[in-house]
PDB file of C-alpha atoms and ligand atoms in Angstrom:
ATOM      1  CA  UNK A   1     308.478   3.640  17.235  1.00 85.00           C
ATOM      2  CA  UNK A   2     307.607  -0.057  16.831  1.00 91.00           C
ATOM      3  CA  UNK A   3     309.929  -0.259  13.401  1.00 91.00           C
ATOM      4  CA  UNK A   4     312.664   1.327  15.668  1.00 90.00           C
ATOM      5  CA  UNK A   5     312.319  -1.214  18.212  1.00 93.00           C
ATOM      6  CA  UNK A   6     312.161  -4.021  15.904  1.00 96.00           C
ATOM      7  CA  UNK A   7     315.214  -2.841  14.137  1.00 94.00           C
ATOM      8  CA  UNK A   8     317.046  -2.251  17.362  1.00 94.00           C
ATOM      9  CA  UNK A   9     315.865  -6.045  18.116  1.00 95.00           C
ATOM     10  CA  UNK A  10     317.528  -7.152  14.808  1.00 96.00           C
ATOM     11  CA  UNK A  11     320.754  -5.088  15.355  1.00 96.00           C
ATOM     12  CA  UNK A  12     321.409  -7.149  18.496  1.00 96.00           C
ATOM     13  CA  UNK A  13     321.606 -10.419  16.848  1.00 96.00           C
ATOM     14  CA  UNK A  14     324.772 -10.101  14.974  1.00 96.00           C
ATOM     15  CA  UNK A  15     326.833  -9.314  18.178  1.00 96.00           C
ATOM     16  CA  UNK A  16     325.040 -12.198  19.658  1.00 96.00           C
ATOM     17  CA  UNK A  17     326.077 -14.909  16.947  1.00 96.00           C
ATOM     18  CA  UNK A  18     329.227 -13.343  17.027  1.00 97.00           C
ATOM     19  CA  UNK A  19     329.888 -14.278  20.970  1.00 97.00           C
ATOM     20  CA  UNK A  20     328.749 -17.772  20.552  1.00 97.00           C
ATOM     21  CA  UNK A  21     331.214 -18.190  17.657  1.00 97.00           C
ATOM     22  CA  UNK A  22     333.841 -16.712  19.594  1.00 97.00           C
ATOM     23  CA  UNK A  23     332.922 -19.415  22.676  1.00 96.00           C
ATOM     24  CA  UNK A  24     333.574 -22.088  20.046  1.00 97.00           C
ATOM     25  CA  UNK A  25     336.658 -20.728  18.786  1.00 97.00           C
ATOM     26  CA  UNK A  26     338.287 -20.308  22.307  1.00 97.00           C
ATOM     27  CA  UNK A  27     337.058 -24.176  22.948  1.00 97.00           C
ATOM     28  CA  UNK A  28     338.531 -25.497  20.002  1.00 98.00           C
ATOM     29  CA  UNK A  29     341.750 -23.267  20.327  1.00 97.00           C
ATOM     30  CA  UNK A  30     342.377 -24.802  23.724  1.00 97.00           C
ATOM     31  CA  UNK A  31     341.831 -28.659  22.134  1.00 97.00           C
ATOM     32  CA  UNK A  32     344.233 -27.602  19.576  1.00 97.00           C
ATOM     33  CA  UNK A  33     346.804 -25.653  22.298  1.00 97.00           C
ATOM     34  CA  UNK A  34     347.018 -29.400  24.400  1.00 96.00           C
ATOM     35  CA  UNK A  35     347.249 -31.281  21.466  1.00 97.00           C
ATOM     36  CA  UNK A  36     350.416 -29.031  20.273  1.00 97.00           C
ATOM     37  CA  UNK A  37     351.662 -29.302  23.843  1.00 95.00           C
ATOM     38  CA  UNK A  38     351.524 -33.202  23.586  1.00 95.00           C
ATOM     39  CA  UNK A  39     353.069 -33.445  19.941  1.00 95.00           C
ATOM     40  CA  UNK A  40     355.953 -31.512  21.231  1.00 95.00           C
ATOM     41  CA  UNK A  41     356.231 -33.419  24.438  1.00 94.00           C
ATOM     42  CA  UNK A  42     356.435 -36.497  22.053  1.00 94.00           C
ATOM     43  CA  UNK A  43     358.882 -35.275  20.033  1.00 94.00           C
ATOM     44  CA  UNK A  44     361.375 -34.203  22.973  1.00 92.00           C
ATOM     45  CA  UNK A  45     360.587 -37.965  23.822  1.00 92.00           C
ATOM     46  CA  UNK A  46     362.061 -39.080  20.954  1.00 94.00           C
ATOM     47  CA  UNK A  47     364.793 -37.098  21.254  1.00 92.00           C
ATOM     48  CA  UNK A  48     366.022 -37.975  25.050  1.00 92.00           C
ATOM     49  CA  UNK A  49     365.428 -41.806  24.174  1.00 94.00           C
ATOM     50  CA  UNK A  50     367.863 -41.400  21.365  1.00 94.00           C
ATOM     51  CA  UNK A  51     370.216 -39.449  23.585  1.00 92.00           C
ATOM     52  CA  UNK A  52     369.975 -42.414  25.966  1.00 94.00           C
ATOM     53  CA  UNK A  53     370.837 -44.922  23.181  1.00 95.00           C
ATOM     54  CA  UNK A  54     373.782 -42.835  22.075  1.00 95.00           C
ATOM     55  CA  UNK A  55     375.140 -42.387  25.902  1.00 94.00           C
ATOM     56  CA  UNK A  56     374.839 -46.105  26.245  1.00 95.00           C
ATOM     57  CA  UNK A  57     376.722 -47.051  23.020  1.00 95.00           C
ATOM     58  CA  UNK A  58     378.923 -44.614  24.158  1.00 92.00           C
ATOM     59  CA  UNK A  59     379.714 -46.394  27.381  1.00 93.00           C
ATOM     60  CA  UNK A  60     379.729 -49.940  25.467  1.00 93.00           C
ATOM     61  CA  UNK A  61     382.580 -48.920  23.604  1.00 92.00           C
ATOM     62  CA  UNK A  62     384.350 -47.420  26.190  1.00 90.00           C
ATOM     63  CA  UNK A  63     384.363 -50.818  27.790  1.00 88.00           C
ATOM     64  CA  UNK A  64     385.294 -52.563  24.982  1.00 89.00           C
ATOM     65  CA  UNK A  65     388.193 -50.441  25.197  1.00 87.00           C
ATOM     66  CA  UNK A  66     389.486 -51.407  28.392  1.00 84.00           C
ATOM     67  CA  UNK A  67     391.050 -54.556  27.611  1.00 83.00           C
ATOM     68  CA  UNK A  68     393.426 -52.362  25.420  1.00 86.00           C
ATOM     69  CA  UNK A  69     394.319 -50.170  28.149  1.00 84.00           C
ATOM     70  CA  UNK A  70     398.382 -50.253  29.318  1.00 88.00           C
ATOM     71  CA  UNK A  71     398.540 -47.435  31.486  1.00 91.00           C
ATOM     72  CA  UNK A  72     396.797 -46.903  34.752  1.00 91.00           C
ATOM     73  CA  UNK A  73     396.635 -43.402  33.783  1.00 91.00           C
ATOM     74  CA  UNK A  74     394.968 -44.198  30.352  1.00 90.00           C
ATOM     75  CA  UNK A  75     392.498 -46.412  32.578  1.00 91.00           C
ATOM     76  CA  UNK A  76     392.080 -43.655  34.963  1.00 91.00           C
ATOM     77  CA  UNK A  77     390.695 -41.434  31.963  1.00 91.00           C
ATOM     78  CA  UNK A  78     388.852 -44.223  30.576  1.00 91.00           C
ATOM     79  CA  UNK A  79     386.983 -44.653  33.894  1.00 91.00           C
ATOM     80  CA  UNK A  80     385.918 -40.874  34.008  1.00 93.00           C
ATOM     81  CA  UNK A  81     384.742 -41.063  30.523  1.00 92.00           C
ATOM     82  CA  UNK A  82     382.726 -43.728  31.668  1.00 92.00           C
ATOM     83  CA  UNK A  83     381.402 -41.821  34.760  1.00 94.00           C
ATOM     84  CA  UNK A  84     380.816 -38.875  32.445  1.00 94.00           C
ATOM     85  CA  UNK A  85     378.461 -40.866  30.159  1.00 93.00           C
ATOM     86  CA  UNK A  86     376.602 -42.504  32.862  1.00 94.00           C
ATOM     87  CA  UNK A  87     376.011 -39.258  34.034  1.00 95.00           C
ATOM     88  CA  UNK A  88     374.650 -37.958  30.895  1.00 94.00           C
ATOM     89  CA  UNK A  89     372.412 -41.166  30.556  1.00 94.00           C
ATOM     90  CA  UNK A  90     371.068 -40.232  33.731  1.00 95.00           C
ATOM     91  CA  UNK A  91     370.236 -36.709  33.093  1.00 94.00           C
ATOM     92  CA  UNK A  92     368.651 -37.690  29.848  1.00 92.00           C
ATOM     93  CA  UNK A  93     366.707 -40.450  31.665  1.00 94.00           C
ATOM     94  CA  UNK A  94     365.372 -37.764  34.128  1.00 94.00           C
ATOM     95  CA  UNK A  95     364.339 -35.692  31.199  1.00 93.00           C
ATOM     96  CA  UNK A  96     362.395 -38.472  29.723  1.00 93.00           C
ATOM     97  CA  UNK A  97     360.578 -39.330  32.706  1.00 94.00           C
ATOM     98  CA  UNK A  98     359.758 -35.622  32.998  1.00 93.00           C
ATOM     99  CA  UNK A  99     358.289 -35.517  29.590  1.00 93.00           C
ATOM    100  CA  UNK A 100     356.327 -38.945  30.199  1.00 93.00           C
ATOM    101  CA  UNK A 101     354.758 -37.197  33.147  1.00 95.00           C
ATOM    102  CA  UNK A 102     354.181 -34.066  31.397  1.00 93.00           C
ATOM    103  CA  UNK A 103     352.524 -36.572  28.665  1.00 94.00           C
ATOM    104  CA  UNK A 104     349.990 -38.005  30.876  1.00 95.00           C
ATOM    105  CA  UNK A 105     349.020 -34.413  31.975  1.00 95.00           C
ATOM    106  CA  UNK A 106     348.635 -33.238  28.312  1.00 95.00           C
ATOM    107  CA  UNK A 107     346.633 -36.322  27.939  1.00 96.00           C
ATOM    108  CA  UNK A 108     344.111 -35.072  30.697  1.00 97.00           C
ATOM    109  CA  UNK A 109     344.128 -31.809  29.512  1.00 96.00           C
ATOM    110  CA  UNK A 110     343.482 -32.726  25.836  1.00 97.00           C
ATOM    111  CA  UNK A 111     340.456 -34.851  27.337  1.00 97.00           C
ATOM    112  CA  UNK A 112     339.107 -32.235  29.345  1.00 97.00           C
ATOM    113  CA  UNK A 113     339.183 -29.407  26.728  1.00 97.00           C
ATOM    114  CA  UNK A 114     337.269 -31.573  24.379  1.00 97.00           C
ATOM    115  CA  UNK A 115     335.052 -32.064  26.802  1.00 98.00           C
ATOM    116  CA  UNK A 116     334.474 -28.545  27.298  1.00 97.00           C
ATOM    117  CA  UNK A 117     334.280 -28.219  23.476  1.00 97.00           C
ATOM    118  CA  UNK A 118     331.307 -30.771  23.542  1.00 98.00           C
ATOM    119  CA  UNK A 119     329.582 -29.001  26.057  1.00 97.00           C
ATOM    120  CA  UNK A 120     330.099 -25.647  24.799  1.00 97.00           C
ATOM    121  CA  UNK A 121     329.093 -26.796  21.067  1.00 97.00           C
ATOM    122  CA  UNK A 122     325.627 -28.220  22.813  1.00 97.00           C
ATOM    123  CA  UNK A 123     325.258 -24.840  24.720  1.00 97.00           C
ATOM    124  CA  UNK A 124     325.672 -22.837  21.691  1.00 97.00           C
ATOM    125  CA  UNK A 125     323.447 -24.865  19.527  1.00 97.00           C
ATOM    126  CA  UNK A 126     320.595 -24.811  21.980  1.00 97.00           C
ATOM    127  CA  UNK A 127     321.501 -20.644  22.018  1.00 97.00           C
ATOM    128  CA  UNK A 128     321.864 -20.444  18.465  1.00 96.00           C
ATOM    129  CA  UNK A 129     318.737 -21.814  17.792  1.00 97.00           C
ATOM    130  CA  UNK A 130     316.575 -19.352  20.345  1.00 97.00           C
ATOM    131  CA  UNK A 131     318.623 -16.628  18.558  1.00 96.00           C
ATOM    132  CA  UNK A 132     317.421 -17.994  15.174  1.00 96.00           C
ATOM    133  CA  UNK A 133     313.797 -18.350  16.164  1.00 97.00           C
ATOM    134  CA  UNK A 134     313.919 -14.932  17.942  1.00 96.00           C
ATOM    135  CA  UNK A 135     315.402 -13.549  14.538  1.00 96.00           C
ATOM    136  CA  UNK A 136     312.976 -15.006  12.239  1.00 97.00           C
ATOM    137  CA  UNK A 137     309.925 -13.618  14.239  1.00 97.00           C
ATOM    138  CA  UNK A 138     311.676  -9.983  14.543  1.00 97.00           C
ATOM    139  CA  UNK A 139     311.638 -10.011  10.703  1.00 97.00           C
ATOM    140  CA  UNK A 140     308.151 -11.111  10.452  1.00 98.00           C
ATOM    141  CA  UNK A 141     307.512  -8.165  12.908  1.00 97.00           C
ATOM    142  CA  UNK A 142     309.383  -6.184  10.664  1.00 97.00           C
ATOM    143  CA  UNK A 143     308.123  -7.334   7.655  1.00 98.00           C
ATOM    144  CA  UNK A 144     304.254  -6.828   8.939  1.00 97.00           C
ATOM    145  CA  UNK A 145     305.222  -3.264  10.502  1.00 97.00           C
ATOM    146  CA  UNK A 146     306.574  -2.169   7.056  1.00 96.00           C
ATOM    147  CA  UNK A 147     303.402  -3.536   5.049  1.00 97.00           C
ATOM    148  CA  UNK A 148     301.314  -1.407   8.035  1.00 96.00           C
ATOM    149  CA  UNK A 149     303.530   1.839   7.469  1.00 93.00           C
ATOM    150  CA  UNK A 150     303.137   1.837   4.068  1.00 95.00           C
ATOM    151  CA  UNK A 151     299.359   1.183   4.204  1.00 96.00           C
ATOM    152  CA  UNK A 152     299.284   4.218   6.398  1.00 93.00           C
ATOM    153  CA  UNK A 153     301.805   6.638   4.490  1.00 92.00           C
ATOM    154  CA  UNK A 154     299.667   5.798   1.006  1.00 95.00           C
ATOM    155  CA  UNK A 155     297.326   8.407   2.963  1.00 94.00           C
ATOM    156  CA  UNK A 156     299.353  11.107   3.832  1.00 93.00           C
ATOM    157  CA  UNK A 157     300.004  14.138   1.590  1.00 94.00           C
ATOM    158  CA  UNK A 158     303.463  13.970   0.105  1.00 94.00           C
ATOM    159  CA  UNK A 159     304.693  17.347   0.952  1.00 94.00           C
ATOM    160  CA  UNK A 160     303.270  16.638   4.890  1.00 92.00           C
ATOM    161  CA  UNK A 161     305.191  12.908   4.747  1.00 94.00           C
ATOM    162  CA  UNK A 162     308.414  14.337   3.391  1.00 95.00           C
ATOM    163  CA  UNK A 163     308.180  17.089   6.213  1.00 95.00           C
ATOM    164  CA  UNK A 164     307.721  14.155   8.967  1.00 94.00           C
ATOM    165  CA  UNK A 165     310.494  12.612   7.348  1.00 93.00           C
ATOM    166  CA  UNK A 166     312.914  15.048   7.710  1.00 94.00           C
ATOM    167  CA  UNK A 167     312.206  15.563  11.230  1.00 94.00           C
ATOM    168  CA  UNK A 168     312.302  11.729  11.577  1.00 92.00           C
ATOM    169  CA  UNK A 169     315.848  11.315  10.115  1.00 92.00           C
ATOM    170  CA  UNK A 170     317.307  14.225  12.275  1.00 91.00           C
ATOM    171  CA  UNK A 171     315.772  12.671  15.409  1.00 90.00           C
ATOM    172  CA  UNK A 172     316.637   8.937  15.174  1.00 83.00           C
ATOM    173  CA  UNK A 173     312.875   8.015  13.764  1.00 85.00           C
ATOM    174  CA  UNK A 174     310.813   9.759  16.043  1.00 89.00           C
ATOM    175  CA  UNK A 175     309.290  12.915  14.627  1.00 93.00           C
ATOM    176  CA  UNK A 176     306.155  13.090  16.720  1.00 93.00           C
ATOM    177  CA  UNK A 177     305.956  14.328  20.513  1.00 94.00           C
ATOM    178  CA  UNK A 178     302.959  14.216  22.716  1.00 94.00           C
ATOM    179  CA  UNK A 179     302.486  17.376  24.517  1.00 95.00           C
ATOM    180  CA  UNK A 180     301.427  16.139  28.365  1.00 93.00           C
ATOM    181  CA  UNK A 181     301.534  18.401  31.298  1.00 92.00           C
ATOM    182  CA  UNK A 182     301.740  21.613  28.674  1.00 93.00           C
ATOM    183  CA  UNK A 183     305.504  19.749  28.004  1.00 95.00           C
ATOM    184  CA  UNK A 184     307.021  18.605  24.817  1.00 95.00           C
ATOM    185  CA  UNK A 185     307.230  14.552  26.516  1.00 95.00           C
ATOM    186  CA  UNK A 186     310.420  14.346  23.862  1.00 93.00           C
ATOM    187  CA  UNK A 187     312.713  17.073  24.780  1.00 93.00           C
ATOM    188  CA  UNK A 188     310.727  18.008  28.132  1.00 94.00           C
ATOM    189  CA  UNK A 189     310.879  21.776  26.725  1.00 94.00           C
ATOM    190  CA  UNK A 190     307.498  23.688  27.960  1.00 95.00           C
ATOM    191  CA  UNK A 191     304.886  24.248  25.341  1.00 94.00           C
ATOM    192  CA  UNK A 192     304.023  28.232  25.216  1.00 93.00           C
ATOM    193  CA  UNK A 193     300.321  28.863  26.789  1.00 93.00           C
ATOM    194  CA  UNK A 194     299.002  30.357  23.841  1.00 91.00           C
ATOM    195  CA  UNK A 195     300.291  27.274  21.506  1.00 91.00           C
ATOM    196  CA  UNK A 196     298.789  24.888  24.167  1.00 92.00           C
ATOM    197  CA  UNK A 197     295.519  26.886  23.765  1.00 91.00           C
ATOM    198  CA  UNK A 198     295.768  26.744  19.869  1.00 90.00           C
ATOM    199  CA  UNK A 199     296.423  23.224  20.192  1.00 89.00           C
ATOM    200  CA  UNK A 200     293.439  22.166  22.416  1.00 88.00           C
ATOM    201  CA  UNK A 201     291.010  23.696  19.924  1.00 85.00           C
ATOM    202  CA  UNK A 202     289.013  21.021  18.387  1.00 77.00           C
ATOM    203  CA  UNK A 203     288.542  23.061  14.637  1.00 81.00           C
ATOM    204  CA  UNK A 204     292.307  23.819  14.672  1.00 76.00           C
ATOM    205  CA  UNK A 205     293.677  23.095  11.116  1.00 79.00           C
ATOM    206  CA  UNK A 206     297.341  24.128  12.225  1.00 86.00           C
ATOM    207  CA  UNK A 207     300.234  21.993  12.859  1.00 90.00           C
ATOM    208  CA  UNK A 208     302.581  22.974  16.066  1.00 93.00           C
ATOM    209  CA  UNK A 209     306.179  22.187  16.215  1.00 94.00           C
ATOM    210  CA  UNK A 210     308.157  21.891  19.523  1.00 94.00           C
ATOM    211  CA  UNK A 211     310.130  25.185  19.718  1.00 92.00           C
ATOM    212  CA  UNK A 212     313.081  23.165  20.914  1.00 93.00           C
ATOM    213  CA  UNK A 213     313.358  19.899  19.232  1.00 93.00           C
ATOM    214  CA  UNK A 214     311.389  20.815  16.346  1.00 93.00           C
ATOM    215  CA  UNK A 215     309.296  17.842  16.600  1.00 95.00           C
ATOM    216  CA  UNK A 216     305.360  18.030  15.817  1.00 95.00           C
ATOM    217  CA  UNK A 217     303.363  18.082  18.617  1.00 94.00           C
ATOM    218  CA  UNK A 218     300.241  16.419  19.205  1.00 92.00           C
ATOM    219  CA  UNK A 219     297.620  16.565  22.550  1.00 92.00           C
ATOM    220  CA  UNK A 220     295.430  14.112  23.326  1.00 90.00           C
ATOM    221  CA  UNK A 221     292.619  15.872  25.631  1.00 86.00           C
ATOM    222  CA  UNK A 222     292.458  13.767  29.087  1.00 84.00           C
ATOM    223  CA  UNK A 223     289.432  11.299  29.469  1.00 80.00           C
ATOM    224  CA  UNK A 224     287.389  12.176  32.398  1.00 72.00           C
ATOM    225  CA  UNK A 225     285.504   8.588  32.475  1.00 66.00           C
ATOM    226  CA  UNK A 226     287.571   5.778  31.459  1.00 61.00           C
ATOM    227  CA  UNK A 227     287.120   4.815  28.205  1.00 56.00           C
ATOM    228  CA  UNK A 228     290.314   2.653  27.013  1.00 57.00           C
ATOM    229  CA  UNK A 229     291.272   2.874  23.312  1.00 58.00           C
ATOM    230  CA  UNK A 230     288.341   4.384  21.757  1.00 51.00           C
ATOM    231  CA  UNK A 231     290.275   7.416  19.902  1.00 51.00           C
ATOM    232  CA  UNK A 232     290.855   5.650  17.025  1.00 50.00           C
ATOM    233  CA  UNK A 233     287.275   6.416  14.999  1.00 49.00           C
ATOM    234  CA  UNK A 234     286.952   9.830  14.586  1.00 50.00           C
ATOM    235  CA  UNK A 235     290.355  10.586  13.143  1.00 46.00           C
ATOM    236  CA  UNK A 236     290.445  14.141  14.145  1.00 46.00           C
ATOM    237  CA  UNK A 237     293.906  14.209  15.577  1.00 47.00           C
ATOM    238  CA  UNK A 238     297.344  12.873  14.066  1.00 48.00           C
ATOM    239  CA  UNK A 239     297.856  10.757  16.835  1.00 46.00           C
ATOM    240  CA  UNK A 240     295.722   7.965  17.052  1.00 43.00           C
ATOM    241  CA  UNK A 241     298.480   5.316  17.402  1.00 44.00           C
ATOM    242  CA  UNK A 242     300.829   6.747  20.525  1.00 44.00           C
ATOM    243  CA  UNK A 243     298.812   7.075  23.778  1.00 44.00           C
ATOM    244  CA  UNK A 244     299.542   3.930  24.797  1.00 43.00           C
ATOM    245  CA  UNK A 245     303.294   4.774  25.205  1.00 45.00           C
ATOM    246  CA  UNK A 246     304.463   1.290  24.588  1.00 41.00           C
TER     247      UNK A 246
HETATM  248 ZN1   ZN B   1     310.686  18.799  22.030  1.00 67.29          ZN
END
């Protein structure tokens, strides 16, 4: 059970780390997005500046032509062209102004997102070192428990161990169940009275299984006087480790 707990602890770390990585990636992509928007704005700005220049150039040309105009009609037509071009200039200048305002906004956004990224990096660095410490503690526990298990397992006859492990595989690593109140604590099924009586006999050599979940049953006679953790020495039952329920 302790090994299962440690393995479950270890299994949570990849997800936690992935969440931290995702947090950084999100903050980075916000910086990238505001920078890309800024670049696009600057490009537009250049284009509108060029537009303004080109329309101004046209106006200059039209005005140069004025001196050669002979008829009133042609003069009016040219005036009209000049007005059109000036309207275009003013439109391009409006767009230019919009882009400049947007550009300031993107500047603010870049700064804000860069600040958020820095903060996220700081937080993640802290979280990450906490996780690393937890993980290395869990790795140590795992190694220690595996060693402890190897020691215990070495004393168990091979066929019994095989039996134990087959049940274990079927039941998520838990192949023993304590009997309490005449019930299997793993599945809640009642143990037949005559089986329970058999289990309570101190001279029994038999192994009992839950009829429902097939786990190996063990029973610890409740102690009348409080005698905490004194059960280990006599070795009569299979169950020395598990009465504490932790
Ligand atoms: Zn059961």
